[in-house]
mmCIF file of C-alpha atoms in Angstrom:
data_model
loop_
_atom_site.group_PDB
_atom_site.id
_atom_site.type_symbol
_atom_site.label_atom_id
_atom_site.label_comp_id
_atom_site.label_asym_id
_atom_site.label_seq_id
_atom_site.Cartn_x
_atom_site.Cartn_y
_atom_site.Cartn_z
ATOM 1 C CA UNK N 15 14.124 1.051 -7.412
ATOM 2 C CA UNK N 16 11.899 1.146 -10.500
ATOM 3 C CA UNK N 17 8.794 1.773 -8.384
ATOM 4 C CA UNK N 18 10.569 4.604 -6.584
ATOM 5 C CA UNK N 19 11.704 6.169 -9.870
ATOM 6 C CA UNK N 20 8.111 6.093 -11.135
ATOM 7 C CA UNK N 21 6.886 7.975 -8.089
ATOM 8 C CA UNK N 22 5.183 5.109 -6.260
ATOM 9 C CA UNK N 23 5.348 4.803 -2.493
ATOM 10 C CA UNK N 24 7.566 1.903 -1.465
ATOM 11 C CA UNK N 25 7.076 -0.011 1.772
ATOM 12 C CA UNK N 26 9.579 -2.465 3.209
ATOM 13 C CA UNK N 27 9.496 -4.903 6.122
ATOM 14 C CA UNK N 28 12.980 -6.026 7.181
ATOM 15 C CA UNK N 29 11.583 -9.323 8.517
ATOM 16 C CA UNK N 30 15.035 -10.744 9.284
ATOM 17 C CA UNK N 31 15.252 -14.532 9.453
ATOM 18 C CA UNK N 32 18.532 -15.928 10.771
ATOM 19 C CA UNK N 33 18.085 -19.246 8.933
ATOM 20 C CA UNK N 34 17.685 -17.547 5.543
ATOM 21 C CA UNK N 35 20.937 -15.633 6.011
ATOM 22 C CA UNK N 36 22.904 -18.527 7.471
ATOM 23 C CA UNK N 37 23.442 -16.545 10.638
ATOM 24 C CA UNK N 38 25.266 -13.764 8.748
ATOM 25 C CA UNK N 39 23.441 -10.757 10.174
ATOM 26 C CA UNK N 40 26.110 -8.372 8.877
ATOM 27 C CA UNK N 41 25.415 -9.478 5.300
ATOM 28 C CA UNK N 42 21.698 -8.941 5.882
ATOM 29 C CA UNK N 43 22.352 -5.430 7.226
ATOM 30 C CA UNK N 44 24.439 -4.590 4.155
ATOM 31 C CA UNK N 45 21.697 -5.782 1.804
ATOM 32 C CA UNK N 46 19.028 -3.849 3.672
ATOM 33 C CA UNK N 47 21.203 -0.712 3.671
ATOM 34 C CA UNK N 48 21.328 -0.855 -0.131
ATOM 35 C CA UNK N 49 17.516 -0.927 -0.276
ATOM 36 C CA UNK N 50 16.733 1.821 2.237
ATOM 37 C CA UNK N 51 17.258 4.814 -0.127
ATOM 38 C CA UNK N 52 14.291 3.562 -2.174
ATOM 39 C CA UNK N 53 11.982 3.049 0.830
ATOM 40 C CA UNK N 54 9.251 5.444 1.967
ATOM 41 C CA UNK N 55 7.552 3.383 4.693
ATOM 42 C CA UNK N 56 9.713 1.046 6.771
ATOM 43 C CA UNK N 57 8.704 -1.549 9.334
ATOM 44 C CA UNK N 58 11.160 -3.053 11.798
ATOM 45 C CA UNK N 59 10.688 -5.085 14.954
ATOM 46 C CA UNK N 60 12.332 -4.201 18.241
ATOM 47 C CA UNK N 61 14.884 -6.955 17.497
ATOM 48 C CA UNK N 62 15.827 -5.305 14.184
ATOM 49 C CA UNK N 63 16.802 -1.792 15.307
ATOM 50 C CA UNK N 64 20.453 -2.543 14.444
ATOM 51 C CA UNK N 65 19.408 -2.430 10.774
ATOM 52 C CA UNK N 66 18.764 1.297 11.369
ATOM 53 C CA UNK N 67 21.918 2.018 13.369
ATOM 54 C CA UNK N 68 20.449 1.041 16.728
ATOM 55 C CA UNK N 69 17.543 2.443 18.711
ATOM 56 C CA UNK N 70 19.126 5.888 19.012
ATOM 57 C CA UNK N 71 20.019 6.060 15.341
ATOM 58 C CA UNK N 72 16.618 5.386 13.776
ATOM 59 C CA UNK N 73 15.660 9.014 13.120
ATOM 60 C CA UNK N 74 19.105 9.933 11.821
ATOM 61 C CA UNK N 75 19.185 6.943 9.481
ATOM 62 C CA UNK N 76 15.665 7.740 8.234
ATOM 63 C CA UNK N 77 16.694 11.326 7.482
ATOM 64 C CA UNK N 78 19.883 10.205 5.763
ATOM 65 C CA UNK N 79 18.137 7.683 3.501
ATOM 66 C CA UNK N 80 14.958 9.695 2.878
ATOM 67 C CA UNK N 81 12.580 7.311 4.648
ATOM 68 C CA UNK N 82 9.376 9.172 5.540
ATOM 69 C CA UNK N 83 8.016 6.839 8.233
ATOM 70 C CA UNK N 84 9.563 4.137 10.387
ATOM 71 C CA UNK N 85 7.277 1.906 12.444
ATOM 72 C CA UNK N 86 8.866 -0.271 15.129
ATOM 73 C CA UNK N 87 6.669 -3.095 16.395
ATOM 74 C CA UNK N 88 7.070 -3.884 20.089
ATOM 75 C CA UNK N 89 5.273 -7.214 20.361
ATOM 76 C CA UNK N 90 2.629 -7.233 23.066
ATOM 77 C CA UNK N 91 3.665 -3.701 24.054
ATOM 78 C CA UNK N 92 2.305 -2.197 20.819
ATOM 79 C CA UNK N 93 4.262 -0.111 18.310
ATOM 80 C CA UNK N 94 6.343 3.041 17.984
ATOM 81 C CA UNK N 95 6.149 5.500 15.068
ATOM 82 C CA UNK N 96 8.926 7.797 13.812
ATOM 83 C CA UNK N 97 7.764 10.572 11.481
ATOM 84 C CA UNK N 98 9.595 13.809 10.832
ATOM 85 C CA UNK N 99 10.785 14.944 14.296
ATOM 86 C CA UNK N 100 7.978 13.177 16.164
ATOM 87 C CA UNK N 101 8.143 9.841 17.974
ATOM 88 C CA UNK N 102 5.126 8.305 19.682
ATOM 89 C CA UNK N 103 3.911 4.942 20.894
ATOM 90 C CA UNK N 104 0.615 3.100 20.670
ATOM 91 C CA UNK N 105 0.108 0.610 23.522
ATOM 92 C CA UNK N 106 -0.699 -2.998 22.717
ATOM 93 C CA UNK N 107 -4.132 -4.476 23.378
ATOM 94 C CA UNK N 108 -4.347 -7.298 25.950
ATOM 95 C CA UNK N 109 -5.094 -10.570 24.177
ATOM 96 C CA UNK N 110 -5.364 -14.280 24.847
ATOM 97 C CA UNK N 111 -2.639 -15.137 22.361
ATOM 98 C CA UNK N 112 -2.585 -18.642 20.887
ATOM 99 C CA UNK N 113 -0.105 -18.095 18.031
ATOM 100 C CA UNK N 114 2.079 -15.060 17.298
ATOM 101 C CA UNK N 115 2.881 -16.255 13.768
ATOM 102 C CA UNK N 116 1.988 -13.582 11.242
ATOM 103 C CA UNK N 117 1.288 -10.867 13.820
ATOM 104 C CA UNK N 118 3.845 -8.520 12.269
ATOM 105 C CA UNK N 119 2.464 -9.133 8.784
ATOM 106 C CA UNK N 120 -1.066 -8.479 10.060
ATOM 107 C CA UNK N 121 0.042 -5.228 11.684
ATOM 108 C CA UNK N 122 1.830 -3.964 8.584
ATOM 109 C CA UNK N 123 -0.979 -5.052 6.280
ATOM 110 C CA UNK N 124 -3.512 -3.212 8.430
ATOM 111 C CA UNK N 125 -1.296 -0.137 8.577
ATOM 112 C CA UNK N 126 -0.766 0.063 4.811
ATOM 113 C CA UNK N 127 -4.382 -0.808 4.002
ATOM 114 C CA UNK N 128 -5.611 2.027 6.195
ATOM 115 C CA UNK N 129 -3.373 4.547 4.436
ATOM 116 C CA UNK N 130 -4.493 3.383 1.001
ATOM 117 C CA UNK N 131 -8.184 3.448 1.931
ATOM 118 C CA UNK N 132 -7.634 6.948 3.300
ATOM 119 C CA UNK N 133 -6.482 8.075 -0.142
ATOM 120 C CA UNK N 134 -2.768 8.366 0.657
ATOM 121 C CA UNK N 135 -0.661 7.874 -2.480
ATOM 122 C CA UNK N 136 2.403 9.955 -1.629
ATOM 123 C CA UNK N 137 4.385 10.760 1.491
ATOM 124 C CA UNK N 138 3.451 14.436 1.101
ATOM 125 C CA UNK N 139 -0.131 13.500 2.045
ATOM 126 C CA UNK N 140 0.889 11.996 5.379
ATOM 127 C CA UNK N 141 -0.217 13.653 8.604
ATOM 128 C CA UNK N 142 0.137 12.597 12.210
ATOM 129 C CA UNK N 143 -3.601 11.895 12.480
ATOM 130 C CA UNK N 144 -3.503 9.630 9.398
ATOM 131 C CA UNK N 145 -0.487 7.776 10.766
ATOM 132 C CA UNK N 146 -2.163 7.443 14.160
ATOM 133 C CA UNK N 147 -5.247 5.913 12.545
ATOM 134 C CA UNK N 148 -3.066 3.560 10.509
ATOM 135 C CA UNK N 149 -1.212 2.543 13.679
ATOM 136 C CA UNK N 150 -4.538 1.782 15.359
ATOM 137 C CA UNK N 151 -5.640 -0.351 12.404
ATOM 138 C CA UNK N 152 -2.347 -2.213 12.427
ATOM 139 C CA UNK N 153 -2.612 -2.684 16.179
ATOM 140 C CA UNK N 154 -6.125 -4.105 15.854
ATOM 141 C CA UNK N 155 -5.045 -6.401 13.002
ATOM 142 C CA UNK N 156 -2.160 -7.817 15.024
ATOM 143 C CA UNK N 157 -4.394 -8.212 18.072
ATOM 144 C CA UNK N 158 -6.909 -10.240 16.067
ATOM 145 C CA UNK N 159 -4.179 -12.300 14.408
ATOM 146 C CA UNK N 160 -2.578 -13.635 17.607
ATOM 147 C CA UNK N 161 -5.914 -15.013 18.789
ATOM 148 C CA UNK N 162 -5.977 -17.575 15.955
ATOM 149 C CA UNK N 163 -3.573 -20.242 14.748
ATOM 150 C CA UNK N 164 -1.762 -20.103 11.420
ATOM 151 C CA UNK N 165 0.103 -17.452 9.458
ATOM 152 C CA UNK N 166 -2.535 -16.971 6.745
ATOM 153 C CA UNK N 167 -5.802 -18.152 8.286
ATOM 154 C CA UNK N 168 -5.338 -15.749 11.184
ATOM 155 C CA UNK N 169 -5.095 -12.601 9.045
ATOM 156 C CA UNK N 170 -8.202 -10.468 9.688
ATOM 157 C CA UNK N 171 -10.482 -8.791 7.167
ATOM 158 C CA UNK N 172 -11.118 -5.045 7.080
ATOM 159 C CA UNK N 173 -14.610 -5.595 8.510
ATOM 160 C CA UNK N 174 -13.177 -7.603 11.419
ATOM 161 C CA UNK N 175 -10.667 -4.844 12.163
ATOM 162 C CA UNK N 176 -13.356 -2.175 12.149
ATOM 163 C CA UNK N 177 -15.651 -4.291 14.330
ATOM 164 C CA UNK N 178 -12.829 -4.795 16.834
ATOM 165 C CA UNK N 179 -12.357 -1.033 17.027
ATOM 166 C CA UNK N 180 -16.056 -0.516 17.709
ATOM 167 C CA UNK N 181 -16.474 1.890 14.803
ATOM 168 C CA UNK N 182 -16.841 1.991 11.057
ATOM 169 C CA UNK N 183 -14.741 4.892 9.756
ATOM 170 C CA UNK N 184 -14.352 3.163 6.388
ATOM 171 C CA UNK N 185 -17.881 1.807 6.053
ATOM 172 C CA UNK N 186 -18.170 3.559 2.691
ATOM 173 C CA UNK N 187 -16.204 0.674 1.205
ATOM 174 C CA UNK N 188 -18.979 -1.726 2.216
ATOM 175 C CA UNK N 189 -21.816 0.326 0.727
ATOM 176 C CA UNK N 190 -23.468 -0.843 -2.526
ATOM 177 C CA UNK N 191 -22.569 1.078 -5.683
ATOM 178 C CA UNK N 192 -25.192 2.798 -7.838
ATOM 179 C CA UNK N 193 -24.495 2.726 -11.565
ATOM 180 C CA UNK N 194 -25.678 5.767 -13.482
ATOM 181 C CA UNK N 195 -25.105 5.403 -17.276
ATOM 182 C CA UNK N 196 -24.226 8.609 -19.077
ATOM 183 C CA UNK N 197 -26.544 9.625 -21.900
ATOM 184 C CA UNK N 198 -23.521 10.715 -23.928
ATOM 185 C CA UNK N 199 -22.713 7.038 -24.399
ATOM 186 C CA UNK N 200 -26.121 6.303 -25.917
ATOM 187 C CA UNK N 201 -27.237 6.491 -29.538
ATOM 188 C CA UNK N 202 -28.571 10.039 -29.542
ATOM 189 C CA UNK N 203 -30.620 9.368 -32.698
ATOM 190 C CA UNK N 204 -32.573 6.720 -30.772
ATOM 191 C CA UNK N 205 -32.402 8.239 -27.299
ATOM 192 C CA UNK N 206 -35.920 7.330 -26.145
ATOM 193 C CA UNK N 207 -35.578 3.696 -27.250
ATOM 194 C CA UNK N 208 -32.216 3.403 -25.525
ATOM 195 C CA UNK N 209 -33.599 4.884 -22.298
ATOM 196 C CA UNK N 210 -36.401 2.287 -22.414
ATOM 197 C CA UNK N 211 -33.748 -0.442 -22.638
ATOM 198 C CA UNK N 212 -32.038 0.958 -19.558
ATOM 199 C CA UNK N 213 -35.339 1.106 -17.672
ATOM 200 C CA UNK N 214 -36.082 -2.535 -18.547
ATOM 201 C CA UNK N 215 -32.603 -3.591 -17.410
ATOM 202 C CA UNK N 216 -33.240 -2.228 -13.912
ATOM 203 C CA UNK N 217 -31.036 0.848 -14.239
ATOM 204 C CA UNK N 218 -31.814 3.068 -11.197
ATOM 205 C CA UNK N 219 -30.631 6.456 -12.518
ATOM 206 C CA UNK N 220 -29.467 8.332 -15.621
ATOM 207 C CA UNK N 221 -26.432 10.582 -15.765
ATOM 208 C CA UNK N 222 -26.768 13.715 -17.908
ATOM 209 C CA UNK N 223 -23.757 15.799 -18.947
ATOM 210 C CA UNK N 224 -24.765 19.314 -19.982
ATOM 211 C CA UNK N 225 -22.082 20.587 -22.354
ATOM 212 C CA UNK N 226 -22.794 24.224 -23.197
ATOM 213 C CA UNK N 227 -19.804 25.112 -25.334
ATOM 214 C CA UNK N 228 -18.145 27.359 -22.750
ATOM 215 C CA UNK N 229 -15.988 24.905 -20.786
ATOM 216 C CA UNK N 230 -16.178 22.046 -23.284
ATOM 217 C CA UNK N 231 -17.297 21.528 -26.884
ATOM 218 C CA UNK N 232 -21.030 21.830 -27.492
ATOM 219 C CA UNK N 233 -22.877 18.506 -27.679
ATOM 220 C CA UNK N 234 -26.420 17.602 -28.754
ATOM 221 C CA UNK N 235 -27.505 17.124 -25.138
ATOM 222 C CA UNK N 236 -28.702 20.477 -23.863
ATOM 223 C CA UNK N 237 -31.450 21.742 -21.598
ATOM 224 C CA UNK N 238 -34.122 21.270 -24.262
ATOM 225 C CA UNK N 239 -33.207 17.602 -24.631
ATOM 226 C CA UNK N 240 -33.339 17.154 -20.850
ATOM 227 C CA UNK N 241 -36.797 18.804 -20.723
ATOM 228 C CA UNK N 242 -38.134 16.460 -23.395
ATOM 229 C CA UNK N 243 -36.511 13.423 -21.810
ATOM 230 C CA UNK N 244 -38.065 14.295 -18.460
ATOM 231 C CA UNK N 245 -41.476 13.666 -20.081
ATOM 232 C CA UNK N 246 -40.415 10.220 -21.277
ATOM 233 C CA UNK N 247 -39.036 8.588 -18.116
ATOM 234 C CA UNK N 248 -39.491 8.618 -14.358
ATOM 235 C CA UNK N 249 -35.872 7.652 -13.687
ATOM 236 C CA UNK N 250 -33.964 10.167 -11.543
ATOM 237 C CA UNK N 251 -31.424 12.357 -13.360
ATOM 238 C CA UNK N 252 -27.907 12.909 -12.058
ATOM 239 C CA UNK N 253 -26.910 16.096 -13.849
ATOM 240 C CA UNK N 254 -23.789 18.176 -14.071
#
């Protein structure tokens, strides 16, 4: 409830276990019902539809409690997504399954990871295409998971998911970063000496902020400083 009050997206996986509830499914349903008003993204399995009022009541319950997205996993048959007034299915991928343990966790982890890597931080940013891509990532994650034994060891990495899909839509996350120190952070009275230190450290680029006094307070770094500095170093300038 605190996360919801602070504006964070809240995901919830019912993940009902009969042993943990002593067989009292009604008590589990009551506890879940108390949580649902705080949930934005809900995952249920096809055996847990009664927690949402049955198969026919999923959309109505989602609307009543304010849940933005409900994803129902269908085992080997894939998954079904409920969003706004739309309902669609993503077929499962044929697999030589050796252990289904953790498949639901893998699916949901892949689904949520895809949304986060796509820059989704609120339900207002959701679109059908983003949800479809997240479903595909979850589907691939579950497909990879069932081909290995164990609940943890079988969970795939992002690279494995992307490889299994035959594409790299998120390859930017695997690219090396280039650090570009800002000259504003240097000692401006010893600018040349400090630039030499950066050169000797292997710094590949310098970042120059031109503050002209119109949109921000005037600073000592202006065009004349950049012209003089250009004569002192061969490092590329990243300027704005």
